[in-house]
């Protein structure tokens, strides 16, 4: 079946602009995660949703970052007033549930470059 | 302090077994260890996970020490397509995956 998809695959924007990154999880997966990966580093957790609600947003770096999942499926990560330091690969993952053995399946990521 | 510690890089000859170590000395008693890999410019790919018993699947084997403070991922017959960054992962704070910096494995022809 279809895996996790993310759009756009690449995004170039200017400092100060607003961007939206979209994630389509695997059908039927109730949990959705966002991670950020800087060059040469492992992915770092940003936020996760169980259904429509953000169950843990402790990884969001500041209030310029916000994510929604209004119908419990597709999620959008929103970044306001982008800064050059926001340049990274933004990864989305989904899992069937949130048990300790639930495997997270990752999308290909969106590469964001802020000029 | 790091939740997982892995060597930054390793080489392995094609066809040989690749053994990738990981220390996770602060892992709690009921937390699983996960292994993922990331091939350049792709998202992380699930390999295997385990709690305290050794595990094997079609991709790899996972050996976890009795005290659960370390584990080793084994790729029994490495191929060039196994060249990737391998992450040993534990959960923190409930459902956050802690990736660390991983091991960059290069399979040499």
Coordinates of N, CA and C in Angstrom, one line a residue:
Chain A
X1 N 0.8 -1.2 0.0 CA 0.0 0.0 0.0 C 0.8 1.2 0.0
X2 N 0.2 2.4 -0.1 CA 0.9 3.6 -0.1 C 1.5 3.9 1.2
X3 N 2.7 4.5 1.2 CA 3.4 4.9 2.4 C 3.1 6.3 2.8
X4 N 3.9 6.9 3.7 CA 3.7 8.3 4.1 C 4.2 9.2 2.9
X5 N 3.4 10.1 2.6 CA 3.8 11.1 1.5 C 3.9 12.5 2.1
X6 N 4.8 13.3 1.6 CA 5.1 14.6 2.0 C 5.2 15.6 0.8
X7 N 4.6 16.7 0.9 CA 4.7 17.7 -0.1 C 4.9 19.1 0.5
X8 N 5.6 20.0 -0.2 CA 6.4 19.6 -1.4 C 7.7 18.8 -1.0
X9 N 8.4 18.3 -2.0 CA 9.6 17.6 -1.6 C 10.7 18.6 -1.3
X10 N 10.7 19.7 -2.0 CA 11.6 20.8 -1.7 C 10.9 22.1 -1.7
X11 N 11.4 23.0 -0.8 CA 10.8 24.3 -0.6 C 11.9 25.3 -0.4
X12 N 11.9 26.3 -1.3 CA 12.9 27.4 -1.0 C 12.1 28.7 -0.8
X13 N 12.4 29.4 0.3 CA 11.7 30.6 0.7 C 12.7 31.6 1.2
X14 N 12.2 32.8 1.3 CA 13.0 33.9 1.8 C 12.8 34.1 3.3
X15 N 13.8 34.6 4.0 CA 13.7 34.9 5.4 C 12.5 35.8 5.6
X16 N 11.7 35.4 6.7 CA 10.5 36.2 7.0 C 9.2 35.7 6.4
X17 N 9.3 34.8 5.5 CA 8.1 34.3 4.8 C 7.4 33.2 5.7
X18 N 6.2 32.9 5.3 CA 5.4 31.8 5.9 C 5.4 30.6 5.0
X19 N 5.6 29.4 5.6 CA 5.5 28.2 4.8 C 4.6 27.2 5.5
X20 N 4.1 26.3 4.6 CA 3.3 25.2 5.1 C 3.8 23.9 4.5
X21 N 4.0 22.9 5.3 CA 4.5 21.6 4.8 C 3.4 20.6 5.1
X22 N 3.1 19.7 4.2 CA 2.0 18.8 4.3 C 2.5 17.4 4.5
X23 N 1.7 16.6 5.2 CA 2.0 15.2 5.4 C 0.8 14.4 5.3
X24 N 0.8 13.3 4.4 CA -0.3 12.4 4.3 C 0.1 11.1 4.9
X25 N -0.4 10.7 6.0 CA 0.0 9.4 6.7 C -0.5 8.2 6.0
X26 N -0.1 7.1 6.4 CA -0.6 5.8 5.9 C -2.1 5.7 6.4
X27 N -2.9 5.3 5.5 CA -4.3 5.2 5.8 C -4.6 4.3 7.0
X28 N -5.4 4.8 7.9 CA -5.7 4.1 9.1 C -4.8 4.3 10.3
X29 N -3.7 5.0 10.1 CA -2.7 5.2 11.2 C -3.3 6.4 12.0
X30 N -3.4 6.2 13.3 CA -4.0 7.2 14.2 C -2.9 8.2 14.7
X31 N -1.7 7.8 14.8 CA -0.6 8.6 15.3 C 0.2 9.2 14.2
X32 N 0.6 10.5 14.3 CA 1.4 11.2 13.3 C 2.4 12.0 14.0
X33 N 3.6 12.0 13.5 CA 4.8 12.6 14.1 C 5.5 13.5 13.1
X34 N 6.0 14.6 13.7 CA 6.9 15.5 12.9 C 8.3 15.5 13.5
X35 N 9.3 15.4 12.7 CA 10.7 15.5 13.1 C 11.4 16.5 12.2
X36 N 12.5 17.0 12.7 CA 13.4 17.9 11.9 C 14.8 17.4 11.9
X37 N 15.4 17.4 10.8 CA 16.7 16.8 10.6 C 17.7 17.9 10.0
X38 N 18.6 18.3 10.8 CA 19.6 19.3 10.3 C 20.8 18.5 9.7
X39 N 21.5 19.1 8.8 CA 22.6 18.4 8.1 C 23.6 17.7 9.0
X40 N 23.8 16.4 8.8 CA 24.8 15.7 9.6 C 24.3 15.2 10.9
X41 N 23.0 15.5 11.2 CA 22.4 15.1 12.5 C 21.3 14.1 12.3
X42 N 20.9 13.4 13.4 CA 19.8 12.6 13.4 C 18.5 13.4 13.5
X43 N 17.4 12.8 13.1 CA 16.1 13.5 13.3 C 15.8 13.9 14.7
X44 N 15.2 15.1 14.9 CA 14.8 15.5 16.3 C 13.3 15.7 16.3
X45 N 12.7 15.2 17.4 CA 11.3 15.2 17.5 C 10.7 16.7 17.6
X46 N 9.6 16.9 17.0 CA 8.9 18.2 17.1 C 7.6 18.1 17.8
X47 N 6.7 17.2 17.3 CA 5.3 17.1 17.8 C 4.7 15.8 17.4
X48 N 3.8 15.3 18.2 CA 3.0 14.2 17.7 C 1.6 14.3 18.0
X49 N 0.8 13.7 17.1 CA -0.7 13.8 17.2 C -1.2 12.4 17.4
X50 N -2.2 12.3 18.3 CA -3.0 11.1 18.4 C -4.4 11.5 18.0
X51 N -4.8 11.1 16.8 CA -6.1 11.6 16.3 C -5.9 13.0 15.8
X52 N -6.8 13.8 16.2 CA -6.8 15.3 15.9 C -6.0 16.1 16.8
X53 N -5.8 15.6 18.0 CA -5.1 16.5 19.0 C -3.6 16.3 19.1
X54 N -2.9 17.4 19.4 CA -1.5 17.3 19.6 C -1.2 16.7 21.0
X55 N -0.8 15.5 21.1 CA -0.5 14.8 22.4 C 0.8 15.3 23.0
X56 N 1.7 15.7 22.2 CA 3.0 16.2 22.8 C 3.6 17.1 21.8
X57 N 3.7 18.4 22.1 CA 4.4 19.4 21.3 C 5.6 19.9 21.9
X58 N 6.2 19.2 22.8 CA 7.4 19.7 23.5 C 8.6 19.9 22.7
X59 N 8.7 19.4 21.5 CA 9.8 19.6 20.6 C 9.8 20.8 19.7
X60 N 8.6 21.4 19.7 CA 8.6 22.6 18.8 C 9.5 23.7 19.4
X61 N 10.4 24.2 18.6 CA 11.4 25.1 19.1 C 11.0 26.5 19.6
X62 N 9.9 27.0 19.0 CA 9.4 28.3 19.5 C 8.0 28.5 18.9
X63 N 7.3 29.6 19.2 CA 5.9 29.8 18.8 C 5.8 30.2 17.4
X64 N 6.9 30.2 16.6 CA 6.7 30.4 15.1 C 6.3 29.1 14.5
X65 N 6.5 28.0 15.2 CA 6.1 26.7 14.6 C 4.8 26.2 15.2
X66 N 3.9 25.7 14.3 CA 2.6 25.2 14.7 C 2.2 24.1 13.7
X67 N 1.5 23.1 14.3 CA 1.0 22.0 13.4 C -0.4 21.7 13.7
X68 N -1.1 21.3 12.7 CA -2.5 20.9 12.9 C -2.8 19.6 12.2
X69 N -3.9 19.0 12.6 CA -4.4 17.7 12.0 C -5.9 17.7 12.2
X70 N -6.6 18.5 11.5 CA -8.0 18.8 11.8 C -8.9 17.6 11.7
X71 N -8.7 16.7 10.8 CA -9.6 15.6 10.6 C -8.9 14.3 11.0
X72 N -7.8 14.3 11.6 CA -7.2 13.1 12.1 C -6.5 12.3 11.1
X73 N -6.2 12.9 9.9 CA -5.5 12.3 8.9 C -4.3 13.1 8.4
X74 N -4.5 14.0 7.4 CA -3.5 14.9 6.9 C -3.1 15.9 8.0
X75 N -1.8 16.2 8.0 CA -1.3 17.2 8.9 C -0.5 18.2 8.2
X76 N -0.5 19.4 8.7 CA 0.2 20.5 8.1 C 1.1 21.1 9.2
X77 N 2.4 21.3 8.9 CA 3.3 22.0 9.8 C 3.5 23.4 9.2
X78 N 3.3 24.4 10.1 CA 3.3 25.7 9.6 C 4.4 26.5 10.3
X79 N 5.2 27.2 9.6 CA 6.3 28.0 10.1 C 6.1 29.5 9.7
X80 N 6.0 30.3 10.7 CA 5.8 31.7 10.5 C 7.2 32.4 10.6
X81 N 7.3 33.5 9.8 CA 8.5 34.4 9.9 C 9.8 33.6 9.9
X82 N 9.9 32.8 8.8 CA 11.0 31.8 8.7 C 12.4 32.5 8.9
X83 N 13.3 31.8 9.5 CA 14.7 32.2 9.7 C 15.6 31.2 9.0
X84 N 16.8 31.7 8.7 CA 17.8 30.8 8.0 C 18.0 29.6 8.8
X85 N 18.0 29.6 10.1 CA 18.2 28.5 11.0 C 17.1 27.4 10.9
X86 N 16.0 27.8 10.2 CA 14.9 26.8 10.0 C 15.2 25.9 8.9
X87 N 16.2 26.1 8.1 CA 16.6 25.3 7.0 C 17.0 23.9 7.5
X88 N 16.3 22.9 7.0 CA 16.4 21.5 7.4 C 15.5 20.6 6.6
X89 N 15.6 19.3 6.8 CA 14.7 18.4 6.3 C 13.6 18.1 7.3
X90 N 12.4 18.3 7.0 CA 11.3 18.1 7.9 C 10.6 16.7 7.5
X91 N 10.7 15.8 8.5 CA 10.2 14.5 8.3 C 8.9 14.2 9.0
X92 N 8.0 13.5 8.4 CA 6.8 13.1 9.0 C 6.8 11.6 9.1
X93 N 6.2 11.1 10.1 CA 6.0 9.6 10.3 C 4.6 9.3 10.8
X94 N 4.1 8.1 10.6 CA 2.9 7.7 11.2 C 3.0 6.3 11.8
X95 N 2.1 6.0 12.7 CA 2.1 4.6 13.3 C 0.6 4.3 13.5
X96 N 0.4 3.0 13.5 CA -1.0 2.5 13.7 C -1.6 2.9 15.0
X97 N -0.8 2.9 16.1 CA -1.3 3.4 17.4 C -0.1 4.0 18.1
X98 N -0.2 4.0 19.4 CA 0.9 4.6 20.2 C 1.4 3.7 21.3
X99 N 1.3 2.4 21.1 CA 1.8 1.4 22.1 C 3.3 1.4 22.0
X100 N 3.9 0.8 23.0 CA 5.4 0.7 23.1 C 6.1 0.0 21.9
X101 N 5.3 -0.9 21.2 CA 5.9 -1.6 20.1 C 5.5 -1.1 18.8
X102 N 4.8 0.1 18.8 CA 4.3 0.6 17.5 C 5.5 1.1 16.6
X103 N 5.6 0.6 15.4 CA 6.6 1.1 14.5 C 6.2 2.4 13.8
X104 N 7.1 3.3 13.8 CA 6.9 4.6 13.0 C 7.4 4.4 11.6
X105 N 6.5 4.8 10.6 CA 6.9 4.7 9.2 C 7.1 6.1 8.7
X106 N 8.2 6.4 8.1 CA 8.6 7.7 7.7 C 8.4 8.0 6.3
X107 N 8.0 9.3 6.0 CA 8.0 9.8 4.6 C 9.4 10.2 4.2
X108 N 9.4 10.7 2.9 CA 10.7 11.1 2.3 C 11.3 12.4 2.8
X109 N 10.4 13.2 3.5 CA 10.8 14.5 4.0 C 10.6 15.6 3.0
X110 N 10.5 16.8 3.6 CA 10.5 18.1 2.8 C 11.8 18.8 3.1
X111 N 12.5 19.2 2.1 CA 13.8 19.9 2.3 C 13.5 21.4 2.2
X112 N 13.6 22.1 3.3 CA 13.3 23.5 3.4 C 14.6 24.3 3.4
X113 N 14.7 25.3 2.5 CA 15.8 26.1 2.5 C 15.3 27.6 2.6
X114 N 15.8 28.2 3.7 CA 15.4 29.6 3.9 C 16.6 30.5 3.5
X115 N 16.4 31.4 2.5 CA 17.5 32.2 2.0 C 17.6 33.6 2.8
Chain B
X1 N 22.4 14.3 28.8 CA 23.3 13.2 28.4 C 22.7 12.3 27.3
X2 N 23.5 11.7 26.4 CA 23.0 11.0 25.3 C 22.2 9.8 25.7
X3 N 21.1 9.6 25.1 CA 20.3 8.4 25.4 C 20.9 7.1 24.7
X4 N 21.5 7.3 23.6 CA 22.2 6.3 22.8 C 23.5 6.7 22.4
X5 N 24.5 5.8 22.3 CA 25.8 6.1 21.8 C 26.2 5.1 20.8
X6 N 26.6 5.6 19.6 CA 27.1 4.7 18.5 C 28.4 5.3 17.9
X7 N 29.2 4.4 17.4 CA 30.4 4.9 16.7 C 30.0 5.7 15.5
X8 N 30.7 6.7 15.2 CA 30.2 7.6 14.1 C 30.3 6.9 12.7
X9 N 31.3 6.0 12.5 CA 31.4 5.4 11.2 C 32.0 4.0 11.3
X10 N 31.7 3.2 10.3 CA 32.2 1.8 10.2 C 32.3 1.4 8.7
X11 N 33.2 0.6 8.4 CA 33.3 0.0 7.1 C 33.1 -1.5 7.2
X12 N 32.6 -2.1 6.1 CA 32.4 -3.5 6.1 C 32.6 -4.0 4.6
X13 N 33.2 -5.1 4.5 CA 33.4 -5.7 3.1 C 32.1 -6.3 2.6
X14 N 31.9 -6.2 1.4 CA 30.7 -6.7 0.8 C 30.6 -8.3 1.0
X15 N 29.5 -8.8 1.4 CA 29.3 -10.2 1.6 C 29.6 -10.6 3.1
X16 N 30.3 -9.7 3.8 CA 30.6 -10.0 5.2 C 29.5 -9.6 6.1
X17 N 29.5 -10.0 7.3 CA 28.5 -9.6 8.3 C 29.0 -8.2 8.8
X18 N 28.0 -7.3 8.9 CA 28.2 -6.0 9.5 C 27.6 -6.0 10.9
X19 N 28.4 -5.7 11.9 CA 28.0 -5.7 13.3 C 28.0 -4.3 13.8
X20 N 26.9 -3.7 14.1 CA 26.8 -2.3 14.5 C 26.4 -2.2 16.0
X21 N 27.3 -1.7 16.8 CA 27.0 -1.6 18.3 C 26.3 -0.4 18.7
X22 N 25.6 -0.5 19.8 CA 25.0 0.7 20.4 C 24.9 0.6 21.9
X23 N 25.2 1.6 22.6 CA 25.1 1.7 24.1 C 23.8 2.5 24.4
X24 N 23.0 1.9 25.3 CA 21.8 2.6 25.8 C 21.7 2.3 27.2
X25 N 22.7 2.7 28.0 CA 22.8 2.3 29.4 C 21.7 2.9 30.3
X26 N 21.0 3.9 29.9 CA 19.9 4.5 30.7 C 18.5 4.0 30.3
X27 N 18.4 3.1 29.4 CA 17.1 2.6 29.0 C 16.3 2.0 30.2
X28 N 15.0 2.3 30.2 CA 14.2 1.8 31.3 C 13.8 0.4 31.0
X29 N 13.3 -0.3 32.0 CA 13.1 -1.7 31.9 C 12.1 -2.2 30.9
X30 N 11.1 -1.3 30.6 CA 10.1 -1.7 29.6 C 10.1 -1.0 28.3
X31 N 11.3 -0.4 28.0 CA 11.4 0.3 26.7 C 12.1 -0.6 25.7
X32 N 11.6 -0.6 24.5 CA 12.2 -1.3 23.4 C 13.3 -0.5 22.8
X33 N 14.2 -1.3 22.1 CA 15.3 -0.7 21.3 C 14.9 -0.9 19.8
X34 N 14.9 0.2 19.1 CA 14.6 0.2 17.7 C 15.8 0.5 16.9
X35 N 15.9 -0.1 15.7 CA 16.9 0.2 14.7 C 16.3 0.7 13.4
X36 N 16.7 1.8 12.9 CA 16.3 2.3 11.6 C 17.6 2.6 10.8
X37 N 17.4 2.7 9.5 CA 18.5 3.2 8.7 C 18.0 4.3 7.7
X38 N 18.9 5.1 7.3 CA 18.6 6.2 6.4 C 19.6 6.2 5.3
X39 N 19.1 5.9 4.1 CA 19.9 6.0 2.9 C 19.8 7.5 2.4
X40 N 20.9 8.0 1.9 CA 21.0 9.4 1.5 C 19.8 9.9 0.9
X41 N 19.3 11.0 1.4 CA 18.1 11.8 0.9 C 16.8 11.0 1.0
X42 N 16.7 10.0 1.8 CA 15.5 9.3 2.0 C 15.1 9.4 3.5
X43 N 13.8 9.1 3.7 CA 13.4 9.0 5.1 C 13.9 7.8 5.8
X44 N 14.0 7.8 7.1 CA 14.4 6.6 7.9 C 13.5 5.4 7.6
X45 N 14.2 4.2 7.5 CA 13.5 3.0 7.2 C 13.6 2.0 8.4
X46 N 12.5 1.5 8.8 CA 12.5 0.6 10.0 C 13.3 -0.7 9.6
X47 N 14.1 -1.2 10.6 CA 14.8 -2.5 10.4 C 14.2 -3.5 11.4
X48 N 14.3 -3.2 12.7 CA 14.0 -4.3 13.7 C 13.8 -3.6 15.0
X49 N 13.2 -4.2 16.0 CA 13.1 -3.8 17.3 C 13.1 -4.9 18.3
X50 N 13.4 -4.7 19.5 CA 13.4 -5.8 20.5 C 13.4 -5.2 21.9
X51 N 13.1 -6.1 22.9 CA 13.0 -5.7 24.3 C 14.1 -6.3 25.1
X52 N 14.2 -7.6 25.1 CA 15.3 -8.3 25.9 C 15.8 -9.6 25.2
X53 N 14.9 -10.1 24.4 CA 15.3 -11.3 23.7 C 15.9 -11.0 22.3
X54 N 16.8 -11.8 21.8 CA 17.3 -11.6 20.5 C 16.2 -11.7 19.5
X55 N 16.3 -10.9 18.4 CA 15.3 -10.9 17.4 C 15.9 -11.0 16.0
X56 N 15.2 -11.6 15.1 CA 15.7 -11.8 13.8 C 14.5 -11.6 12.8
X57 N 14.8 -10.9 11.7 CA 13.8 -10.8 10.6 C 14.5 -10.9 9.3
X58 N 13.8 -10.6 8.2 CA 14.4 -10.9 6.9 C 15.5 -9.9 6.6
X59 N 15.6 -8.8 7.4 CA 16.6 -7.8 7.1 C 17.9 -8.0 8.0
X60 N 17.7 -8.3 9.3 CA 18.8 -8.2 10.2 C 18.5 -9.1 11.5
X61 N 19.5 -9.2 12.3 CA 19.3 -9.7 13.7 C 19.7 -8.7 14.7
X62 N 19.1 -8.8 15.9 CA 19.3 -7.8 16.9 C 19.7 -8.6 18.2
X63 N 20.9 -8.3 18.7 CA 21.3 -9.0 19.9 C 21.3 -8.0 21.0
X64 N 20.6 -8.2 22.1 CA 20.5 -7.3 23.2 C 21.2 -8.0 24.4
X65 N 22.1 -7.3 25.1 CA 22.8 -7.9 26.3 C 21.8 -8.1 27.4
X66 N 22.2 -9.0 28.3 CA 21.2 -9.4 29.4 C 20.9 -8.2 30.2
X67 N 21.8 -7.3 30.5 CA 21.5 -6.1 31.3 C 20.8 -5.0 30.5
X68 N 20.6 -5.2 29.2 CA 19.9 -4.3 28.3 C 20.6 -3.0 28.1
X69 N 21.9 -2.9 28.5 CA 22.6 -1.6 28.4 C 23.2 -1.4 27.0
X70 N 23.2 -2.5 26.2 CA 23.8 -2.3 24.9 C 23.1 -3.3 23.9
X71 N 23.3 -3.1 22.7 CA 22.8 -4.0 21.7 C 23.6 -4.0 20.4
X72 N 23.5 -5.0 19.6 CA 24.2 -5.0 18.3 C 23.3 -5.4 17.2
X73 N 23.3 -4.6 16.2 CA 22.6 -4.9 14.9 C 23.5 -5.7 14.0
X74 N 23.0 -6.8 13.5 CA 23.8 -7.6 12.6 C 23.2 -7.7 11.2
X75 N 23.9 -7.3 10.2 CA 23.5 -7.5 8.8 C 24.3 -8.7 8.4
X76 N 23.7 -9.8 8.2 CA 24.5 -11.1 8.0 C 25.4 -11.1 6.7
X77 N 24.9 -10.5 5.7 CA 25.7 -10.5 4.4 C 25.5 -9.2 3.8
X78 N 26.4 -8.2 4.1 CA 26.2 -6.9 3.7 C 26.4 -6.7 2.2
X79 N 25.5 -5.9 1.6 CA 25.6 -5.6 0.2 C 25.9 -4.1 0.0
X80 N 26.2 -3.7 -1.2 CA 26.5 -2.2 -1.4 C 25.3 -1.4 -1.0
X81 N 24.1 -2.0 -1.2 CA 22.8 -1.2 -0.9 C 22.6 -1.0 0.5
X82 N 23.4 -1.7 1.4 CA 23.3 -1.5 2.8 C 24.0 -0.3 3.3
X83 N 24.8 0.4 2.4 CA 25.5 1.6 2.8 C 24.4 2.7 3.2
X84 N 24.5 3.1 4.5 CA 23.5 4.0 5.0 C 24.0 4.5 6.4
X85 N 23.2 5.4 7.0 CA 23.4 5.7 8.4 C 22.4 4.9 9.2
X86 N 22.9 4.2 10.2 CA 22.1 3.3 11.0 C 21.9 4.0 12.4
X87 N 20.6 4.0 12.8 CA 20.3 4.7 14.1 C 19.7 3.6 15.0
X88 N 20.3 3.6 16.2 CA 19.8 2.9 17.4 C 18.9 3.9 18.1
X89 N 17.7 3.5 18.4 CA 16.7 4.5 18.9 C 16.0 4.0 20.1
X90 N 15.8 4.8 21.1 CA 14.9 4.5 22.2 C 13.9 5.6 22.3
X91 N 12.8 5.3 23.0 CA 11.7 6.3 23.2 C 12.0 7.1 24.4
X92 N 11.7 8.4 24.3 CA 11.8 9.3 25.5 C 10.5 10.0 25.6
X93 N 10.2 10.3 26.9 CA 9.0 11.1 27.1 C 7.7 10.5 26.5
X94 N 7.6 9.2 26.4 CA 6.4 8.6 25.9 C 6.5 8.1 24.5
X95 N 6.4 9.1 23.5 CA 6.3 8.6 22.1 C 7.4 9.3 21.2
X96 N 8.3 10.0 21.8 CA 9.4 10.6 21.0 C 10.4 9.6 20.8
X97 N 10.8 9.5 19.5 CA 12.0 8.7 19.2 C 13.3 9.5 19.4
X98 N 14.3 9.0 20.1 CA 15.5 9.7 20.2 C 16.5 9.0 19.3
X99 N 17.0 9.8 18.2 CA 17.8 9.2 17.2 C 19.3 9.2 17.5
X100 N 19.8 10.2 18.2 CA 21.2 10.3 18.2 C 21.8 10.7 16.9
X101 N 23.1 10.4 16.7 CA 23.8 10.8 15.5 C 24.0 9.6 14.6
X102 N 23.8 8.4 15.1 CA 23.9 7.2 14.2 C 25.3 6.8 13.8
X103 N 25.4 5.7 13.1 CA 26.6 5.1 12.5 C 26.5 5.1 11.0
X104 N 27.5 5.8 10.4 CA 27.5 5.7 8.9 C 28.3 4.5 8.5
X105 N 27.5 3.5 7.9 CA 28.1 2.3 7.5 C 28.4 2.4 6.0
X106 N 29.7 2.1 5.6 CA 30.1 2.0 4.2 C 30.4 0.6 3.9
X107 N 29.7 0.0 2.9 CA 30.0 -1.4 2.5 C 31.0 -1.3 1.3
X108 N 32.1 -1.9 1.4 CA 33.1 -1.7 0.4 C 33.1 -3.0 -0.5
X109 N 33.2 -2.7 -1.9 CA 33.2 -3.8 -2.8 C 34.4 -4.7 -2.6

